[in-house]
N, CA, C and O atoms as a DFTB+ gen file, in Angstrom:
604 C
 N C O
     1  1     145.223      36.094     -52.498
     2  2     144.240      35.037     -52.441
     3  2     142.933      35.622     -51.912
     4  3     142.939      36.397     -50.956
     5  1     141.815      35.250     -52.532
     6  2     140.505      35.752     -52.133
     7  2     139.567      34.558     -51.923
     8  3     139.351      33.766     -52.840
     9  1     139.024      34.439     -50.740
    10  2     138.071      33.364     -50.455
    11  2     136.826      33.548     -51.312
    12  3     136.276      34.647     -51.393
    13  1     136.382      32.461     -51.955
    14  2     135.261      32.545     -52.883
    15  2     134.001      31.834     -52.416
    16  3     132.946      32.027     -53.021
    17  1     134.063      31.023     -51.369
    18  2     132.845      30.369     -50.905
    19  2     133.079      28.943     -50.476
    20  3     134.217      28.491     -50.348
    21  1     131.993      28.248     -50.258
    22  2     132.011      26.870     -49.780
    23  2     131.404      25.960     -50.829
    24  3     130.336      26.248     -51.369
    25  1     132.089      24.853     -51.119
    26  2     131.592      23.879     -52.076
    27  2     131.292      22.577     -51.336
    28  3     132.162      22.017     -50.669
    29  1     130.057      22.104     -51.462
    30  2     129.652      20.837     -50.868
    31  2     129.718      19.741     -51.919
    32  3     129.211      19.907     -53.028
    33  1     130.334      18.638     -51.577
    34  2     130.307      17.452     -52.427
    35  2     129.008      16.721     -52.104
    36  3     128.803      16.285     -50.971
    37  1     128.122      16.584     -53.107
    38  2     126.788      16.041     -52.851
    39  2     126.528      14.774     -53.649
    40  3     127.135      14.553     -54.697
    41  1     125.630      13.951     -53.151
    42  2     125.325      12.673     -53.792
    43  2     124.226      12.775     -54.828
    44  3     124.193      11.966     -55.756
    45  1     123.323      13.737     -54.709
    46  2     122.180      13.849     -55.618
    47  2     121.912      15.334     -55.859
    48  3     121.332      16.008     -55.008
    49  1     122.329      15.835     -57.003
    50  2     122.235      17.265     -57.281
    51  2     120.797      17.759     -57.326
    52  3     120.509      18.844     -56.819
    53  1     119.896      16.997     -57.914
    54  2     118.506      17.457     -57.981
    55  2     117.909      17.605     -56.591
    56  3     117.201      18.574     -56.318
    57  1     118.186      16.668     -55.728
    58  2     117.683      16.732     -54.354
    59  2     118.346      17.909     -53.618
    60  3     117.691      18.604     -52.842
    61  1     119.625      18.125     -53.859
    62  2     120.334      19.247     -53.241
    63  2     119.766      20.578     -53.708
    64  3     119.527      21.474     -52.900
    65  1     119.546      20.707     -55.025
    66  2     118.958      21.948     -55.550
    67  2     117.582      22.184     -54.946
    68  3     117.261      23.300     -54.539
    69  1     116.772      21.139     -54.888
    70  2     115.438      21.271     -54.295
    71  2     115.547      21.764     -52.851
    72  3     114.837      22.686     -52.450
    73  1     116.435      21.147     -52.077
    74  2     116.540      21.506     -50.667
    75  2     117.015      22.947     -50.491
    76  3     116.362      23.737     -49.809
    77  1     118.149      23.290     -51.103
    78  2     118.721      24.614     -50.859
    79  2     117.968      25.729     -51.592
    80  3     117.872      26.836     -51.063
    81  1     117.437      25.478     -52.774
    82  2     116.712      26.518     -53.501
    83  2     115.261      26.631     -53.037
    84  3     114.796      27.725     -52.719
    85  1     114.548      25.513     -52.996
    86  2     113.120      25.565     -52.704
    87  2     112.815      25.631     -51.210
    88  3     111.931      26.379     -50.793
    89  1     113.522      24.875     -50.421
    90  2     113.217      24.828     -48.991
    91  2     113.981      25.908     -48.225
    92  3     113.386      26.658     -47.451
    93  1     115.293      25.990     -48.438
    94  2     116.105      26.973     -47.713
    95  2     116.118      28.350     -48.388
    96  3     116.713      29.291     -47.863
    97  1     115.469      28.469     -49.540
    98  2     115.246      29.733     -50.241
    99  2     116.533      30.444     -50.649
   100  3     116.644      31.665     -50.543
   101  1     117.519      29.647     -51.125
   102  2     118.761      30.207     -51.637
   103  2     118.647      30.305     -53.162
   104  3     118.249      29.343     -53.820
   105  1     118.987      31.435     -53.705
   106  2     118.850      31.685     -55.142
   107  2     119.975      30.997     -55.912
   108  3     121.148      31.140     -55.568
   109  1     119.612      30.250     -56.957
   110  2     120.606      29.636     -57.840
   111  2     121.116      30.708     -58.799
   112  3     120.349      31.328     -59.535
   113  1     122.431      30.907     -58.767
   114  2     123.046      31.897     -59.645
   115  2     123.494      31.267     -60.963
   116  3     123.455      31.908     -62.013
   117  1     123.927      29.985     -60.896
   118  2     124.399      29.292     -62.084
   119  2     124.183      27.791     -61.878
   120  3     124.508      27.251     -60.821
   121  1     123.638      27.130     -62.886
   122  2     123.409      25.691     -62.833
   123  2     124.076      25.051     -64.043
   124  3     123.621      25.208     -65.176
   125  1     125.160      24.328     -63.784
   126  2     125.903      23.670     -64.857
   127  2     125.675      22.161     -64.850
   128  3     126.463      21.409     -65.425
   129  1     124.613      21.724     -64.210
   130  2     124.322      20.297     -64.147
   131  2     124.968      19.635     -62.955
   132  3     124.301      19.363     -61.957
   133  1     126.272      19.370     -63.046
   134  2     126.969      18.743     -61.921
   135  2     127.514      19.772     -60.939
   136  3     127.991      19.412     -59.863
   137  1     127.446      21.049     -61.303
   138  2     127.883      22.126     -60.408
   139  2     126.800      23.200     -60.359
   140  3     126.321      23.669     -61.392
   141  1     126.424      23.580     -59.134
   142  2     125.428      24.634     -58.949
   143  2     125.997      25.655     -57.982
   144  3     126.485      25.308     -56.906
   145  1     125.926      26.921     -58.379
   146  2     126.359      28.016     -57.516
   147  2     125.133      28.780     -57.045
   148  3     124.333      29.258     -57.849
   149  1     124.999      28.885     -55.734
   150  2     123.928      29.673     -55.128
   151  2     124.500      31.053     -54.796
   152  3     125.715      31.253     -54.807
   153  1     123.612      31.996     -54.501
   154  2     124.121      33.294     -54.090
   155  2     124.760      33.179     -52.715
   156  3     124.549      32.194     -52.007
   157  1     125.520      34.159     -52.346
   158  2     126.193      34.260     -51.051
   159  2     127.307      33.236     -50.842
   160  3     127.697      32.979     -49.703
   161  1     127.829      32.644     -51.928
   162  2     129.043      31.844     -51.818
   163  2     128.891      30.355     -51.596
   164  3     129.896      29.666     -51.423
   165  1     127.692      29.836     -51.595
   166  2     127.488      28.402     -51.429
   167  2     127.410      27.741     -52.803
   168  3     126.704      28.221     -53.690
   169  1     128.143      26.629     -52.976
   170  2     128.091      25.856     -54.215
   171  2     127.953      24.378     -53.882
   172  3     128.280      23.941     -52.779
   173  1     127.464      23.620     -54.852
   174  2     127.342      22.168     -54.703
   175  2     127.919      21.518     -55.951
   176  3     127.766      22.024     -57.063
   177  1     128.587      20.384     -55.745
   178  2     129.212      19.648     -56.844
   179  2     128.875      18.174     -56.696
   180  3     129.154      17.575     -55.658
   181  1     128.281      17.588     -57.719
   182  2     128.086      16.134     -57.721
   183  2     129.267      15.512     -58.456
   184  3     130.016      16.214     -59.135
   185  1     129.437      14.205     -58.324
   186  2     130.541      13.492     -58.981
   187  2     131.896      14.110     -58.632
   188  3     132.763      14.258     -59.493
   189  1     132.064      14.467     -57.360
   190  2     133.293      15.141     -56.930
   191  2     134.531      14.263     -57.107
   192  3     135.596      14.763     -57.469
   193  1     134.402      12.963     -56.854
   194  2     135.549      12.058     -57.025
   195  2     136.033      12.073     -58.477
   196  3     137.237      12.046     -58.730
   197  1     135.107      12.117     -59.419
   198  2     135.485      12.198     -60.833
   199  2     136.188      13.520     -61.126
   200  3     137.146      13.566     -61.897
   201  1     135.713      14.572     -60.517
   202  2     136.285      15.894     -60.739
   203  2     137.730      15.954     -60.268
   204  3     138.582      16.510     -60.960
   205  1     138.017      15.390     -59.101
   206  2     139.380      15.453     -58.567
   207  2     140.250      14.312     -59.088
   208  3     141.467      14.334     -58.906
   209  1     139.641      13.316     -59.735
   210  2     140.398      12.256     -60.381
   211  2     140.856      11.134     -59.488
   212  3     141.798      10.419     -59.831
   213  1     140.219      10.961     -58.358
   214  2     140.574       9.847     -57.488
   215  2     139.414       9.549     -56.548
   216  3     138.647      10.445     -56.196
   217  1     139.289       8.291     -56.145
   218  2     138.214       7.956     -55.211
   219  2     138.458       8.617     -53.860
   220  3     139.594       8.731     -53.399
   221  1     137.394       9.039     -53.253
   222  2     137.468       9.667     -51.938
   223  2     136.827       8.752     -50.915
   224  3     135.854       8.059     -51.210
   225  1     137.375       8.754     -49.718
   226  2     136.786       7.914     -48.678
   227  2     135.399       8.431     -48.349
   228  3     135.154       9.637     -48.359
   229  1     134.500       7.513     -48.060
   230  2     133.126       7.883     -47.732
   231  2     133.046       8.577     -46.392
   232  3     133.948       8.473     -45.561
   233  1     131.959       9.281     -46.196
   234  2     131.741       9.944     -44.921
   235  2     130.324       9.660     -44.467
   236  3     129.392       9.642     -45.271
   237  1     130.175       9.444     -43.203
   238  2     128.840       9.290     -42.652
   239  2     128.349      10.652     -42.185
   240  3     127.379      11.192     -42.717
   241  1     129.024      11.194     -41.194
   242  2     128.731      12.519     -40.675
   243  2     130.049      13.135     -40.229
   244  3     130.610      12.718     -39.216
   245  1     130.549      14.112     -40.959
   246  2     131.836      14.665     -40.567
   247  2     131.802      15.372     -39.210
   248  3     132.789      15.331     -38.475
   249  1     130.697      16.013     -38.867
   250  2     130.510      16.680     -37.576
   251  2     131.613      17.666     -37.224
   252  3     131.870      17.912     -36.045
   253  1     132.264      18.231     -38.229
   254  2     133.296      19.223     -37.951
   255  2     133.136      20.463     -38.820
   256  3     134.083      21.226     -39.011
   257  1     131.937      20.653     -39.340
   258  2     131.676      21.727     -40.288
   259  2     130.172      21.966     -40.301
   260  3     129.393      21.016     -40.226
   261  1     129.761      23.221     -40.393
   262  2     128.328      23.477     -40.519
   263  2     128.078      24.675     -41.411
   264  3     128.902      25.584     -41.516
   265  1     126.925      24.654     -42.045
   266  2     126.445      25.798     -42.799
   267  2     125.568      26.602     -41.857
   268  3     124.764      26.030     -41.121
   269  1     125.710      27.923     -41.869
   270  2     125.043      28.787     -40.909
   271  2     124.105      29.735     -41.643
   272  3     124.522      30.455     -42.550
   273  1     122.846      29.731     -41.249
   274  2     121.837      30.611     -41.823
   275  2     121.181      31.396     -40.700
   276  3     121.009      30.877     -39.597
   277  1     120.811      32.654     -40.972
   278  2     120.056      33.454     -40.014
   279  2     118.683      33.755     -40.585
   280  3     118.525      33.961     -41.788
   281  1     117.692      33.778     -39.703
   282  2     116.312      34.054     -40.081
   283  2     115.706      35.003     -39.063
   284  3     116.243      35.190     -37.972
   285  1     114.587      35.598     -39.431
   286  2     113.870      36.473     -38.507
   287  2     112.791      35.719     -37.746
   288  3     112.436      36.117     -36.637
   289  1     112.256      34.635     -38.316
   290  2     111.183      33.878     -37.672
   291  2     111.613      32.430     -37.486
   292  3     111.280      31.563     -38.294
   293  1     112.345      32.180     -36.427
   294  2     112.939      30.863     -36.188
   295  2     111.880      29.771     -36.058
   296  3     112.049      28.680     -36.603
   297  1     110.796      30.051     -35.345
   298  2     109.771      29.027     -35.120
   299  2     109.153      28.535     -36.422
   300  3     108.939      27.335     -36.591
   301  1     108.863      29.451     -37.342
   302  2     108.244      29.019     -38.601
   303  2     109.226      28.203     -39.436
   304  3     108.823      27.259     -40.116
   305  1     110.508      28.555     -39.393
   306  2     111.502      27.782     -40.132
   307  2     111.680      26.392     -39.529
   308  3     111.820      25.410     -40.257
   309  1     111.676      26.311     -38.206
   310  2     111.801      24.996     -37.581
   311  2     110.601      24.123     -37.950
   312  3     110.757      22.947     -38.277
   313  1     109.424      24.700     -37.895
   314  2     108.214      23.948     -38.263
   315  2     108.283      23.486     -39.715
   316  3     107.949      22.339     -40.016
   317  1     108.707      24.357     -40.606
   318  2     108.834      24.024     -42.026
   319  2     109.810      22.872     -42.235
   320  3     109.505      21.918     -42.950
   321  1     110.985      22.959     -41.610
   322  2     112.019      21.957     -41.831
   323  2     111.710      20.631     -41.155
   324  3     112.175      19.588     -41.614
   325  1     110.944      20.646     -40.084
   326  2     110.568      19.394     -39.436
   327  2     109.641      18.562     -40.324
   328  3     109.497      17.357     -40.114
   329  1     109.019      19.195     -41.308
   330  2     108.125      18.491     -42.228
   331  2     108.855      17.927     -43.447
   332  3     108.251      17.217     -44.252
   333  1     110.138      18.231     -43.592
   334  2     110.900      17.801     -44.765
   335  2     111.400      16.375     -44.541
   336  3     112.158      16.108     -43.609
   337  1     110.967      15.477     -45.403
   338  2     111.388      14.079     -45.301
   339  2     112.878      13.957     -45.561
   340  3     113.405      14.573     -46.487
   341  1     113.554      13.168     -44.749
   342  2     114.971      12.920     -44.931
   343  2     115.877      13.854     -44.147
   344  3     117.098      13.704     -44.183
   345  1     115.298      14.815     -43.439
   346  2     116.072      15.736     -42.616
   347  2     116.089      15.189     -41.197
   348  3     115.042      14.900     -40.618
   349  1     117.285      15.052     -40.645
   350  2     117.453      14.535     -39.284
   351  2     117.884      15.670     -38.362
   352  3     118.962      16.241     -38.527
   353  1     117.031      15.989     -37.393
   354  2     117.358      17.070     -36.463
   355  2     118.406      16.617     -35.455
   356  3     118.315      15.519     -34.906
   357  1     119.385      17.455     -35.219
   358  2     120.364      17.244     -34.160
   359  2     119.766      17.725     -32.848
   360  3     119.863      17.056     -31.819
   361  1     119.144      18.900     -32.903
   362  2     118.377      19.414     -31.766
   363  2     117.402      20.469     -32.274
   364  3     117.648      21.134     -33.280
   365  1     116.309      20.603     -31.569
   366  2     115.338      21.648     -31.881
   367  2     115.822      22.951     -31.243
   368  3     116.880      22.992     -30.614
   369  1     115.039      24.005     -31.414
   370  2     115.455      25.335     -30.970
   371  2     115.817      25.356     -29.491
   372  3     115.084      24.873     -28.628
   373  1     116.984      25.941     -29.245
   374  2     117.402      26.175     -27.865
   375  2     118.072      27.531     -27.798
   376  3     118.604      28.026     -28.792
   377  1     118.041      28.126     -26.615
   378  2     118.605      29.455     -26.427
   379  2     119.973      29.350     -25.761
   380  3     120.165      28.593     -24.810
   381  1     120.910      30.126     -26.281
   382  2     122.253      30.167     -25.726
   383  2     122.367      31.334     -24.742
   384  3     121.519      32.226     -24.744
   385  1     123.400      31.335     -23.910
   386  2     123.520      32.382     -22.884
   387  2     123.476      33.812     -23.430
   388  3     123.061      34.721     -22.711
   389  1     123.888      34.036     -24.674
   390  2     123.859      35.377     -25.259
   391  2     122.491      35.712     -25.851
   392  3     122.314      36.768     -26.459
   393  1     121.515      34.797     -25.669
   394  2     120.140      35.077     -26.054
   395  2     119.705      34.562     -27.409
   396  3     118.512      34.575     -27.711
   397  1     120.619      34.116     -28.220
   398  2     120.278      33.652     -29.568
   399  2     119.700      32.243     -29.510
   400  3     120.238      31.358     -28.843
   401  1     118.590      32.054     -30.224
   402  2     117.970      30.736     -30.340
   403  2     118.375      30.115     -31.673
   404  3     118.380      30.791     -32.701
   405  1     118.714      28.821     -31.651
   406  2     119.163      28.124     -32.855
   407  2     118.649      26.691     -32.846
   408  3     118.332      26.138     -31.792
   409  1     118.570      26.100     -34.027
   410  2     118.391      24.652     -34.141
   411  2     119.350      24.158     -35.195
   412  3     119.805      24.917     -36.051
   413  1     119.657      22.860     -35.123
   414  2     120.589      22.247     -36.070
   415  2     120.020      20.931     -36.582
   416  3     119.278      20.235     -35.890
   417  1     120.396      20.615     -37.823
   418  2     119.972      19.361     -38.435
   419  2     120.996      18.944     -39.467
   420  3     121.870      19.722     -39.849
   421  1     120.875      17.689     -39.916
   422  2     121.694      17.196     -41.014
   423  2     120.908      17.349     -42.313
   424  3     119.726      17.010     -42.374
   425  1     121.576      17.865     -43.357
   426  2     120.923      17.906     -44.666
   427  2     120.996      16.509     -45.290
   428  3     121.404      15.558     -44.624
   429  1     120.611      16.382     -46.535
   430  2     120.559      15.065     -47.180
   431  2     121.922      14.379     -47.265
   432  3     121.997      13.151     -47.257
   433  1     122.994      15.159     -47.346
   434  2     124.343      14.590     -47.433
   435  2     125.056      14.583     -46.090
   436  3     126.272      14.400     -46.026
   437  1     124.299      14.782     -45.024
   438  2     124.784      14.716     -43.637
   439  2     125.716      15.852     -43.254
   440  3     126.552      15.700     -42.363
   441  1     125.576      17.002     -43.931
   442  2     126.256      18.206     -43.477
   443  2     125.389      18.843     -42.400
   444  3     124.162      18.834     -42.496
   445  1     126.029      19.393     -41.376
   446  2     125.288      20.081     -40.322
   447  2     124.844      21.437     -40.848
   448  3     125.631      22.183     -41.429
   449  1     123.568      21.741     -40.634
   450  2     123.017      23.042     -40.984
   451  2     122.491      23.670     -39.702
   452  3     121.703      23.058     -38.982
   453  1     122.929      24.889     -39.421
   454  2     122.423      25.642     -38.279
   455  2     121.526      26.748     -38.795
   456  3     121.879      27.461     -39.735
   457  1     120.372      26.888     -38.179
   458  2     119.468      27.998     -38.469
   459  2     119.301      28.749     -37.157
   460  3     118.910      28.172     -36.142
   461  1     119.602      30.037     -37.189
   462  2     119.578      30.848     -35.980
   463  2     118.825      32.143     -36.230
   464  3     118.772      32.653     -37.349
   465  1     118.245      32.659     -35.153
   466  2     117.679      33.995     -35.280
   467  2     118.839      34.973     -35.350
   468  3     119.876      34.753     -34.725
   469  1     118.672      36.042     -36.098
   470  2     119.746      37.017     -36.231
   471  2     120.007      37.680     -34.887
   472  3     119.090      37.867     -34.087
   473  1     121.247      38.027     -34.650
   474  2     121.586      38.694     -33.391
   475  2     120.950      40.075     -33.314
   476  3     120.691      40.577     -32.220
   477  1     120.701      40.681     -34.441
   478  2     119.964      41.947     -34.443
   479  2     118.569      41.730     -33.869
   480  3     118.079      42.548     -33.091
   481  1     117.926      40.619     -34.256
   482  2     116.602      40.292     -33.714
   483  2     116.660      40.048     -32.215
   484  3     115.758      40.446     -31.478
   485  1     117.730      39.388     -31.764
   486  2     117.888      39.114     -30.334
   487  2     117.987      40.431     -29.569
   488  3     117.309      40.623     -28.559
   489  1     118.835      41.334     -30.054
   490  2     119.001      42.623     -29.377
   491  2     117.698      43.412     -29.373
   492  3     117.334      44.000     -28.354
   493  1     117.000      43.430     -30.487
   494  2     115.720      44.145     -30.554
   495  2     114.701      43.535     -29.593
   496  3     113.905      44.254     -28.990
   497  1     114.728      42.216     -29.452
   498  2     113.803      41.551     -28.526
   499  2     114.091      41.990     -27.092
   500  3     113.167      42.294     -26.338
   501  1     115.362      42.025     -26.716
   502  2     115.714      42.468     -25.358
   503  2     115.305      43.912     -25.116
   504  3     114.788      44.244     -24.049
   505  1     115.533      44.767     -26.097
   506  2     115.137      46.164     -25.955
   507  2     113.620      46.284     -25.811
   508  3     113.128      47.075     -25.007
   509  1     112.878      45.490     -26.600
   510  2     111.407      45.511     -26.522
   511  2     110.905      44.989     -25.179
   512  3     109.826      45.373     -24.726
   513  1     111.685      44.116     -24.543
   514  2     111.313      43.583     -23.226
   515  2     111.640      44.552     -22.102
   516  3     111.334      44.290     -20.939
   517  1     112.264      45.677     -22.451
   518  2     112.551      46.682     -21.447
   519  2     113.979      46.726     -20.948
   520  3     114.287      47.535     -20.073
   521  1     114.864      45.891     -21.467
   522  2     116.260      45.976     -21.062
   523  2     116.864      47.268     -21.609
   524  3     116.516      47.709     -22.704
   525  1     117.755      47.858     -20.854
   526  2     118.433      49.071     -21.309
   527  2     119.429      48.715     -22.414
   528  3     119.713      47.544     -22.664
   529  1     119.944      49.743     -23.060
   530  2     120.965      49.532     -24.083
   531  2     122.171      48.818     -23.478
   532  3     122.709      47.887     -24.077
   533  1     122.586      49.245     -22.315
   534  2     123.745      48.653     -21.657
   535  2     123.480      47.200     -21.259
   536  3     124.343      46.341     -21.439
   537  1     122.290      46.922     -20.719
   538  2     121.936      45.551     -20.336
   539  2     121.878      44.644     -21.559
   540  3     122.325      43.497     -21.518
   541  1     121.323      45.171     -22.646
   542  2     121.235      44.405     -23.891
   543  2     122.632      44.124     -24.435
   544  3     122.916      43.010     -24.876
   545  1     123.496      45.123     -24.406
   546  2     124.875      44.940     -24.887
   547  2     125.585      43.884     -24.049
   548  3     126.297      43.036     -24.588
   549  1     125.395      43.933     -22.744
   550  2     126.045      42.947     -21.875
   551  2     125.514      41.544     -22.149
   552  3     126.288      40.592     -22.241
   553  1     124.208      41.418     -22.279
   554  2     123.595      40.099     -22.493
   555  2     124.005      39.502     -23.838
   556  3     124.306      38.311     -23.919
   557  1     124.019      40.317     -24.893
   558  2     124.320      39.809     -26.246
   559  2     125.816      39.789     -26.547
   560  3     126.242      39.194     -27.538
   561  1     126.606      40.428     -25.709
   562  2     128.049      40.554     -25.904
   563  2     128.408      41.438     -27.092
   564  3     129.500      41.322     -27.649
   565  1     127.480      42.332     -27.484
   566  2     127.740      43.283     -28.556
   567  2     128.148      44.627     -27.957
   568  3     127.795      44.935     -26.819
   569  1     128.887      45.419     -28.717
   570  2     129.230      46.758     -28.228
   571  2     127.971      47.618     -28.050
   572  3     126.980      47.445     -28.760
   573  1     128.029      48.526     -27.109
   574  2     126.914      49.439     -26.847
   575  2     126.547      50.192     -28.126
   576  3     125.368      50.421     -28.394
   577  1     127.548      50.577     -28.913
   578  2     127.289      51.325     -30.152
   579  2     126.426      50.526     -31.122
   580  3     125.555      51.088     -31.786
   581  1     126.663      49.218     -31.208
   582  2     125.851      48.357     -32.090
   583  2     124.403      48.373     -31.623
   584  3     123.489      48.520     -32.434
   585  1     124.190      48.225     -30.327
   586  2     122.827      48.180     -29.784
   587  2     122.140      49.533     -29.962
   588  3     120.960      49.584     -30.310
   589  1     122.857      50.616     -29.729
   590  2     122.278      51.953     -29.905
   591  2     121.806      52.163     -31.343
   592  3     120.783      52.806     -31.577
   593  1     122.544      51.625     -32.294
   594  2     122.190      51.781     -33.708
   595  2     120.874      51.096     -34.060
   596  3     120.273      51.400     -35.091
   597  1     120.424      50.177     -33.214
   598  2     119.165      49.465     -33.476
   599  2     117.943      50.271     -33.061
   600  3     116.822      49.953     -33.457
   601  1     118.154      51.306     -32.271
   602  2     117.035      52.126     -31.781
   603  2     116.480      53.022     -32.846
   604  3     115.538      53.772     -32.593
């Protein structure tokens, strides 16, 4: 068995394509109308109940699943997404104990989307601030070898 990706059941395919392709900058690899495959394993399917052949119970916010994206410029992405109508922020950027800053929001179909700065960026930031390789490894919880490779 080989894992092939994540499929989102969506209510409006055109709006989903606009959001993930145009706003989140994910490349569409295949568009079959009711099914769209983006690069990196993300897919969207409209009319999912018809596809599986039975009605599915509605969902408001499952809150038990999230899509995870990494970026190099978190502030510009947060600013961009705050301007998108219909996006509900769960929280704006906050820093976790390991140094990574993230924000989360609900997409149009109420799936949680997390946007985080890459951990490589976090480690490089600590090194640029003068932390040693060992201090950076301890703070980020990465092996010393990983941090050394960033130099």
